[in-house]
Coordinates of C-alpha atoms and ligand atoms in Angstrom, one line a residue:
M240 CA 0.0 -8.9 25.2
F241 CA -1.3 -5.3 25.2
D242 CA -4.3 -4.2 27.2
K243 CA -5.2 -1.3 25.1
V244 CA -4.3 -0.2 21.5
L245 CA -4.7 3.2 20.1
I246 CA -5.4 3.3 16.4
A247 CA -3.8 6.3 14.9
N248 CA -5.7 6.2 11.6
R249 CA -9.2 6.5 10.2
G250 CA -11.5 4.8 7.6
E251 CA -11.5 1.2 6.6
I252 CA -8.0 0.5 8.0
A253 CA -8.9 1.8 11.5
L254 CA -11.8 -0.7 11.5
R255 CA -9.6 -3.5 10.2
I256 CA -7.2 -3.0 13.0
Q257 CA -10.0 -2.8 15.6
R258 CA -11.3 -6.2 14.4
A259 CA -7.9 -7.8 15.0
C260 CA -7.7 -6.2 18.5
K261 CA -11.2 -7.4 19.4
E262 CA -10.3 -11.0 18.4
L263 CA -7.3 -10.8 20.7
G264 CA -9.3 -9.3 23.6
I265 CA -7.5 -6.0 23.4
A266 CA -9.4 -2.8 24.2
T267 CA -9.4 -0.2 21.4
V268 CA -9.1 3.6 21.3
A269 CA -10.2 5.5 18.2
V270 CA -8.9 9.0 17.6
H271 CA -10.6 11.3 15.2
S272 CA -10.8 14.8 13.7
T273 CA -14.0 16.8 14.1
A274 CA -14.9 15.8 10.5
D275 CA -14.9 12.1 11.6
A276 CA -17.0 12.3 14.7
D277 CA -19.7 10.1 13.0
A278 CA -17.2 7.6 11.4
M279 CA -17.7 3.9 11.9
H280 CA -14.3 3.4 13.5
V281 CA -15.3 5.9 16.2
R282 CA -18.6 4.3 16.8
L283 CA -17.3 0.8 17.2
A284 CA -14.2 1.5 19.3
D285 CA -14.3 1.0 23.1
E286 CA -13.2 4.6 23.6
S287 CA -12.6 7.6 21.4
V288 CA -10.8 10.9 21.6
C289 CA -11.3 13.9 19.3
I290 CA -7.8 15.1 18.5
G291 CA -8.4 18.2 16.4
S292 CA -9.8 19.9 13.3
P293 CA -10.1 18.3 9.9
P294 CA -6.7 19.1 8.4
A295 CA -4.4 16.0 9.0
S296 CA -1.7 18.3 10.4
D297 CA -4.1 19.2 13.2
S298 CA -5.2 15.7 13.9
Y299 CA -4.0 12.4 12.3
L300 CA -0.5 13.8 11.8
N301 CA -0.3 15.7 15.0
I302 CA 2.2 13.8 17.3
P303 CA 1.7 15.8 20.5
R304 CA -2.1 15.3 20.3
L305 CA -1.8 11.6 19.6
L306 CA 0.6 11.3 22.6
A307 CA -1.9 13.1 24.8
A308 CA -4.6 10.7 23.7
C309 CA -2.4 7.8 24.7
E310 CA -1.8 9.3 28.0
I311 CA -5.5 10.1 28.7
T312 CA -6.7 6.7 27.8
G313 CA -3.7 4.7 29.1
A314 CA -3.1 2.9 25.8
D315 CA 0.1 0.8 25.9
A316 CA 0.5 0.5 22.1
V317 CA -0.3 2.4 18.9
H318 CA -1.1 0.9 15.5
P319 CA -0.4 3.5 12.8
G320 CA -2.2 1.7 9.9
Y321 CA -1.0 2.9 6.5
G322 CA -0.3 6.5 5.3
F323 CA -0.3 9.3 8.0
L324 CA 2.4 8.5 10.5
S325 CA 2.9 4.8 9.6
E326 CA 6.4 5.5 8.1
N327 CA 7.4 8.3 10.4
A328 CA 10.6 7.1 12.2
R329 CA 10.4 10.0 14.7
F330 CA 6.9 9.0 15.7
A331 CA 8.0 5.5 16.4
E332 CA 10.9 6.8 18.5
I333 CA 8.8 9.2 20.5
L334 CA 6.4 6.5 21.4
E335 CA 9.2 4.2 22.5
E336 CA 10.6 7.1 24.6
H337 CA 7.2 7.2 26.4
S338 CA 7.1 3.4 26.9
I339 CA 4.3 3.0 24.3
T340 CA 4.9 0.3 21.7
F341 CA 4.8 1.2 18.1
I342 CA 3.2 -1.7 16.2
G343 CA 5.6 -1.8 13.4
P344 CA 9.3 -2.2 12.6
T345 CA 12.1 -0.4 14.5
S346 CA 12.6 3.3 13.8
E347 CA 16.0 2.5 12.3
H348 CA 14.4 0.3 9.7
I349 CA 11.7 2.8 8.9
R350 CA 14.4 5.5 8.5
I351 CA 16.6 3.4 6.2
M352 CA 13.7 2.4 3.9
G353 CA 12.0 5.8 4.0
D354 CA 14.9 7.3 2.1
K355 CA 14.8 5.7 -1.3
I356 CA 18.5 6.1 -2.0
T357 CA 19.5 4.5 1.3
A358 CA 16.9 1.8 0.7
K359 CA 18.3 0.9 -2.7
E360 CA 21.9 0.8 -1.3
T361 CA 20.7 -1.4 1.6
A362 CA 18.8 -3.7 -0.8
K363 CA 21.8 -4.0 -3.1
A364 CA 24.1 -4.9 -0.2
L365 CA 21.6 -7.6 0.9
G366 CA 21.7 -9.2 -2.5
I367 CA 18.4 -7.9 -3.8
P368 CA 18.5 -6.9 -7.5
V369 CA 17.8 -3.1 -8.0
V370 CA 16.8 -0.9 -11.0
P371 CA 19.9 0.5 -12.7
G372 CA 20.4 4.2 -11.8
S373 CA 22.5 7.0 -10.4
D374 CA 24.8 6.3 -7.5
G375 CA 22.7 8.3 -5.0
E376 CA 21.5 11.8 -5.3
V377 CA 21.8 13.9 -8.4
A378 CA 22.2 17.5 -7.4
T379 CA 22.5 19.4 -10.7
E380 CA 21.0 19.3 -14.2
A381 CA 24.5 18.8 -15.6
Q382 CA 25.1 15.8 -13.4
A383 CA 21.6 14.5 -14.4
M384 CA 22.5 14.8 -18.1
K385 CA 25.7 13.0 -17.6
V386 CA 24.1 10.1 -15.8
A387 CA 21.2 9.9 -18.3
K388 CA 23.5 9.8 -21.3
E389 CA 25.6 7.1 -19.8
M390 CA 22.5 5.0 -18.9
G391 CA 20.6 5.8 -22.1
F392 CA 17.1 7.4 -22.4
P393 CA 14.3 7.2 -21.3
V394 CA 15.1 7.9 -17.6
L395 CA 13.0 8.6 -14.6
I396 CA 13.8 11.4 -12.1
K397 CA 12.5 10.3 -8.6
A398 CA 12.3 12.0 -5.3
T399 CA 14.4 10.6 -2.5
A400 CA 11.6 11.1 0.0
G401 CA 9.0 10.0 -2.6
G402 CA 5.6 8.4 -2.0
G403 CA 2.3 8.2 -3.7
G404 CA 3.9 8.6 -7.1
R405 CA 4.7 12.3 -6.4
G406 CA 8.0 13.9 -7.4
M407 CA 8.5 11.4 -10.3
K408 CA 9.1 12.6 -13.9
V409 CA 10.1 10.8 -17.1
A410 CA 12.6 12.2 -19.6
H411 CA 12.4 10.5 -22.9
S412 CA 15.3 12.3 -24.5
A413 CA 18.0 14.9 -23.6
A414 CA 15.6 17.6 -24.7
D415 CA 13.1 16.7 -22.0
L416 CA 15.6 16.3 -19.2
G417 CA 15.9 19.9 -18.0
L418 CA 12.1 20.3 -17.5
A419 CA 11.7 16.8 -15.9
F420 CA 14.5 17.5 -13.5
S421 CA 13.3 20.9 -12.4
T422 CA 9.6 19.8 -12.1
A423 CA 10.5 16.6 -10.2
R424 CA 12.5 18.7 -7.7
A425 CA 9.8 21.3 -7.3
E426 CA 7.1 18.7 -6.8
A427 CA 9.3 16.8 -4.3
K428 CA 10.0 20.1 -2.4
A429 CA 6.3 20.9 -2.2
A430 CA 5.1 17.4 -1.2
F431 CA 7.9 16.3 1.1
G432 CA 9.9 19.5 2.0
N433 CA 12.9 17.8 0.5
D434 CA 14.0 18.4 -3.1
S435 CA 16.6 15.7 -3.3
V436 CA 16.2 13.5 -6.4
Y437 CA 17.9 10.5 -8.1
I438 CA 17.7 8.9 -11.5
E439 CA 16.6 5.4 -12.6
K440 CA 16.4 3.7 -15.9
Y441 CA 12.8 4.1 -17.0
L442 CA 11.5 0.6 -17.7
Q443 CA 9.1 0.6 -20.7
K444 CA 6.7 -2.3 -20.0
P445 CA 7.2 -3.7 -16.5
R446 CA 4.8 -5.2 -14.1
H447 CA 4.7 -4.0 -10.5
I448 CA 5.2 -7.1 -8.3
E449 CA 5.7 -6.8 -4.6
I450 CA 6.6 -9.4 -2.0
Q451 CA 4.9 -9.5 1.4
V452 CA 7.4 -10.2 4.1
F453 CA 6.9 -10.8 7.8
G454 CA 9.5 -11.0 10.6
D455 CA 9.6 -11.2 14.4
G456 CA 12.6 -8.9 14.9
K457 CA 14.6 -11.9 16.2
G458 CA 16.0 -13.1 12.9
N459 CA 13.0 -15.2 11.9
A460 CA 11.4 -14.0 8.7
V461 CA 9.3 -15.4 5.9
H462 CA 7.8 -14.3 2.6
L463 CA 4.1 -14.6 2.0
G464 CA 4.2 -14.6 -1.8
E465 CA 3.6 -11.8 -4.1
R466 CA 0.9 -9.3 -5.2
D467 CA 0.7 -8.0 -8.7
C468 CA -0.2 -4.3 -8.6
S469 CA 0.4 -3.4 -12.2
L470 CA -3.1 -1.9 -12.8
Q471 CA -2.2 1.7 -11.9
R472 CA -3.3 5.2 -12.7
R473 CA -0.7 8.0 -12.1
H474 CA 1.5 5.4 -10.3
Q475 CA -1.3 4.7 -7.9
K476 CA -2.6 1.2 -7.6
I477 CA -6.3 0.5 -8.5
L478 CA -6.5 -3.3 -8.5
E479 CA -4.2 -5.9 -7.0
E480 CA -4.0 -9.7 -7.3
S481 CA -2.2 -12.7 -6.0
P482 CA -0.6 -14.8 -7.4
S483 CA 0.7 -12.7 -10.3
P484 CA -0.4 -14.1 -13.7
A485 CA 3.2 -13.3 -14.9
L486 CA 5.2 -15.5 -12.5
N487 CA 5.9 -19.2 -12.5
A488 CA 6.6 -21.3 -9.4
E489 CA 10.3 -21.1 -9.9
S490 CA 10.6 -17.3 -10.2
R491 CA 8.2 -16.9 -7.3
K492 CA 10.3 -19.1 -5.1
K493 CA 13.6 -17.5 -6.1
I494 CA 12.6 -13.9 -5.4
G495 CA 10.7 -14.9 -2.3
E496 CA 13.8 -16.6 -0.8
I497 CA 16.1 -13.7 -1.7
V498 CA 13.8 -11.3 0.1
A499 CA 13.1 -13.5 3.1
N500 CA 16.8 -14.0 3.6
A501 CA 17.5 -10.3 3.4
M502 CA 14.8 -9.7 6.1
K503 CA 16.4 -12.4 8.3
K504 CA 19.7 -10.7 8.0
I505 CA 18.4 -7.3 9.1
K506 CA 16.1 -8.9 11.8
Y507 CA 13.1 -7.2 10.4
R508 CA 10.1 -6.9 12.7
G509 CA 6.4 -7.0 11.6
A510 CA 4.9 -6.7 8.1
G511 CA 6.7 -5.2 5.2
T512 CA 6.5 -5.1 1.4
V513 CA 9.4 -5.2 -0.9
E514 CA 8.4 -3.6 -4.2
F515 CA 9.8 -4.6 -7.6
L516 CA 9.3 -3.9 -11.2
F517 CA 9.4 -7.1 -13.3
E518 CA 10.3 -7.0 -16.9
D519 CA 11.6 -9.8 -19.3
G520 CA 11.9 -12.3 -16.4
E521 CA 14.0 -10.0 -14.2
F522 CA 13.1 -8.3 -10.9
Y523 CA 14.3 -4.8 -10.1
F524 CA 13.8 -3.4 -6.5
I525 CA 12.2 0.0 -6.4
E526 CA 11.4 0.5 -2.7
M527 CA 10.3 -1.1 0.6
N528 CA 7.3 -0.1 2.6
T529 CA 7.7 -0.7 6.3
R530 CA 4.1 -1.0 7.1
L531 CA 0.8 -2.7 6.4
Q532 CA -0.3 -2.1 2.8
V533 CA -3.8 -1.2 1.5
E534 CA -3.7 -4.4 -0.5
H535 CA -2.8 -6.7 2.4
P536 CA -6.2 -8.6 2.3
V537 CA -5.2 -10.2 -1.0
T538 CA -2.3 -12.0 0.8
E539 CA -4.6 -12.8 3.7
A540 CA -7.0 -14.5 1.3
V541 CA -4.4 -16.8 -0.3
T542 CA -2.4 -17.6 2.8
D543 CA -5.2 -17.6 5.4
I544 CA -2.9 -15.6 7.7
D545 CA -4.3 -12.6 9.6
L546 CA -1.5 -10.0 9.0
V547 CA -2.8 -7.4 11.5
L548 CA -3.1 -10.0 14.3
E549 CA 0.4 -11.2 13.6
Q550 CA 1.7 -7.6 13.6
I551 CA 0.2 -7.1 17.1
R552 CA 1.6 -10.5 18.3
V553 CA 5.2 -9.8 17.3
A554 CA 5.1 -6.2 18.5
S555 CA 4.2 -7.5 21.9
G556 CA 7.3 -9.7 21.9
G557 CA 5.8 -12.9 20.4
N558 CA 7.8 -15.1 18.1
L559 CA 6.8 -15.7 14.5
G560 CA 3.9 -18.1 14.6
F561 CA 4.9 -20.0 11.4
R562 CA 7.9 -21.1 9.4
Q563 CA 8.3 -20.7 5.6
E564 CA 7.2 -24.4 5.1
D565 CA 4.0 -23.7 7.1
V566 CA 2.9 -21.0 4.6
K567 CA 0.5 -22.6 2.1
F568 CA -0.8 -20.7 -0.8
S569 CA -4.3 -21.5 -1.9
G570 CA -6.3 -20.2 -4.9
H571 CA -6.4 -16.7 -6.3
A572 CA -7.5 -13.3 -4.9
I573 CA -8.2 -9.9 -6.4
E574 CA -8.8 -6.6 -4.7
C575 CA -10.6 -3.6 -6.2
R576 CA -10.1 -0.2 -4.5
I577 CA -13.5 1.4 -4.3
N578 CA -12.9 5.2 -4.4
A579 CA -15.5 8.0 -4.1
E580 CA -14.5 9.3 -7.4
N581 CA -15.9 9.8 -10.9
P582 CA -14.9 6.6 -12.7
R583 CA -13.6 8.5 -15.8
T584 CA -12.2 11.8 -14.6
F585 CA -11.3 10.5 -11.1
R586 CA -12.5 13.7 -9.6
P587 CA -13.3 13.1 -5.9
S588 CA -16.9 12.8 -5.1
P589 CA -17.5 13.4 -1.4
G590 CA -21.0 13.6 0.0
Q591 CA -23.7 11.6 1.6
I592 CA -24.1 7.9 0.9
T593 CA -27.9 7.6 0.5
Y594 CA -27.9 3.8 -0.2
W595 CA -25.3 1.2 0.6
H596 CA -25.6 -2.4 -0.4
P597 CA -22.3 -4.4 -0.3
P598 CA -22.0 -7.8 -1.9
G599 CA -21.7 -11.0 0.0
G600 CA -21.5 -14.7 -0.5
L601 CA -18.7 -17.3 -0.6
G602 CA -15.2 -15.9 -1.1
V603 CA -16.3 -12.2 -0.9
R604 CA -14.9 -9.7 1.6
V605 CA -15.7 -6.0 1.9
D606 CA -13.4 -3.9 4.1
S607 CA -15.0 -0.5 4.5
G608 CA -15.5 2.2 7.1
V609 CA -18.7 3.7 5.6
Y610 CA -22.4 3.0 6.0
Q611 CA -25.8 4.1 4.6
G612 CA -26.4 7.8 5.6
Y613 CA -22.7 8.4 6.2
R614 CA -21.3 11.7 4.8
I615 CA -17.9 11.3 3.3
P616 CA -15.8 14.3 4.3
P617 CA -13.8 16.1 1.6
F618 CA -10.6 16.3 3.5
Y619 CA -9.0 12.9 3.1
D620 CA -8.2 10.4 0.4
S621 CA -11.1 9.0 -1.5
L622 CA -10.8 5.3 -0.7
I623 CA -14.1 4.2 0.9
G624 CA -13.8 0.5 0.7
K625 CA -12.1 -2.5 -0.8
L626 CA -13.7 -5.5 -2.4
I627 CA -11.6 -8.6 -2.0
V628 CA -12.6 -11.8 -3.8
H629 CA -11.1 -15.3 -3.5
G630 CA -11.5 -18.3 -5.7
K631 CA -9.9 -21.7 -6.3
N632 CA -8.2 -20.3 -9.3
R633 CA -8.0 -17.1 -11.3
N634 CA -11.0 -17.9 -13.5
E635 CA -13.2 -18.7 -10.5
C636 CA -12.0 -15.6 -8.8
L637 CA -12.9 -13.4 -11.8
M638 CA -16.3 -15.0 -12.2
R639 CA -17.0 -14.3 -8.5
L640 CA -15.6 -10.8 -8.8
R641 CA -18.0 -10.0 -11.8
R642 CA -20.9 -11.3 -9.7
A643 CA -19.9 -9.3 -6.6
L644 CA -19.4 -6.1 -8.5
S645 CA -22.8 -6.4 -10.0
E646 CA -24.3 -6.7 -6.6
F647 CA -22.5 -3.7 -5.1
V648 CA -24.8 -0.6 -5.0
I649 CA -23.6 2.7 -3.6
D650 CA -25.9 5.7 -4.2
G651 CA -25.5 9.4 -3.5
I652 CA -21.9 9.7 -4.6
E653 CA -19.9 8.6 -7.6
T654 CA -17.6 5.6 -7.2
T655 CA -15.1 3.6 -9.3
I656 CA -17.4 0.5 -9.4
P657 CA -18.5 1.2 -13.0
L658 CA -14.8 1.2 -14.1
F659 CA -14.2 -2.2 -12.4
N660 CA -17.3 -3.6 -14.1
E661 CA -15.7 -2.7 -17.4
L662 CA -12.2 -3.8 -16.5
V663 CA -13.1 -7.3 -15.4
R664 CA -14.6 -7.9 -18.9
Q665 CA -11.5 -6.7 -20.9
P666 CA -9.6 -9.6 -22.5
D667 CA -6.2 -8.3 -21.5
I668 CA -7.4 -8.3 -17.8
T669 CA -9.1 -11.7 -18.0
N670 CA -6.0 -13.1 -19.7
G671 CA -3.7 -11.4 -17.1
L672 CA -1.8 -9.5 -19.9
Y673 CA -1.3 -6.0 -18.5
D674 CA 1.7 -3.9 -17.5
I675 CA 1.9 -0.7 -15.4
H676 CA 0.9 1.4 -18.5
W677 CA -2.1 -0.6 -19.5
L678 CA -4.8 1.3 -17.6
E679 CA -3.6 4.7 -18.7
K680 CA -3.7 3.6 -22.3
Y681 CA -7.1 2.1 -21.8
L682 CA -8.5 5.2 -20.2
G683 CA -7.0 7.3 -23.0
K684 CA -8.7 5.3 -25.7
S685 CA -12.1 4.8 -24.2
Ligands
ADP198 P1 6.1 5.8 -4.8 O1 6.8 5.6 -3.5 O2 5.9 7.3 -5.1 O3 4.8 5.1 -4.9 P2 7.6 3.9 -6.3 O4 9.1 3.9 -6.4 O5 6.9 2.8 -5.5 O6 7.1 5.3 -5.9 O7 7.0 3.7 -7.8 C1 5.6 3.8 -8.0 C2 5.3 3.4 -9.4 O8 6.0 4.2 -10.4 C3 5.7 2.0 -9.8 O9 4.8 1.0 -9.4 C4 5.8 2.1 -11.3 O10 4.5 2.1 -11.9 C5 6.4 3.4 -11.5 N1 7.9 3.4 -11.5 C6 8.7 3.6 -10.5 N2 10.0 3.4 -10.9 C7 10.0 3.1 -12.2 C8 11.0 2.9 -13.2 N3 12.3 2.9 -12.9 N4 10.6 2.6 -14.5 C9 9.3 2.6 -14.8 N5 8.3 2.9 -13.9 C10 8.6 3.1 -12.6

């Protein structure tokens, strides 16, 4: 087991990782930018190192500075969390070259899945159903038109290097295609420094259902059920739940087995998420994330497995601690992402939290890195906490969620709590009848 883990992240996830390390008796190192000197993850770590100024490129994304922090503190492993360098294959490689363990999959798996075209080809070869689309990159508008006409409109132009819903544009007809193609490329170039795009059939009313997988890198792998993340705004998840109200036991088992077998074949190590769109009873692979997800607590609630602790265990050479038949699913869990944003316009609302009262009670978990008096810096994403509620069934979970949301008080800044208070009372949500477009339509109407 490791002696000291450096956590190359900030906010709630840095604290989440610290908690797992502490339970395992591992010392923790926090790194932070000058904007985060007062952050909770810094205060609670055993050691901390300031690695630069607020822009992420000067701190959380700066590999030489992170390496220097490892060297100064003698950390023998790095947990990247999500975002920042968590899916940067070069970072994983550089750490290994310095005999520091990257707590995550191999750099090869990160690389394969980080390029969406290679990821789709790999998934297909492993027997995973994929969204119909172009065979690889589409380089010119003429080529795009040919593929789109063959496939039929609407189509979606997507960035090969994509992430966070950027570099993605819909073309409803031939007349839209030119503009969609050029804007997707320009957005991809600006966001990822790579303007390569491909085309997919645009599904009209799918749900986003993802399968949590876990492997030990030695050919043992399991699935830990699904999460339904269909409640989205601008392709960004807002609320996640498990199990999905749209799946039955048979479809759940079938897709779970397909994905777990694929992970066994490639000897996948650590936590991963295989994302699908689900429409008319069919699954279509869209991408794989080779890291811990924001919404991982939903799976932890229904499986009672600590995913971060398991990540650390297998990264240090341990075997998978459970077989598929040992994984038992119990009850229902829902997570709400609490963002420091206006609940209607979604304009970020950084500033000082003057009052902070999180909910509690049976089945309620709050993962957050903030506290009363804390000043949210304007430089990073606006997620300030996650409310995760578990109940014996979906109905109990919703009752508990309504109660927990009504207890949650955050003053001084705007948050998305009022929006969740509305959503958990909408019949379509309480009945589980929503697809990936539901929230945008709701926001447009209200
Ligand atoms: P990113 O990596 O940028 O998050 P994804 O490929 O994971 O991109 O897709 C994000 C979201 O975009 C999906 O959850 C879904 O809402 C929408 N989306 C992606 N591909 C399609 C598609 N082929 N048809 C319809 N919606 C899609």
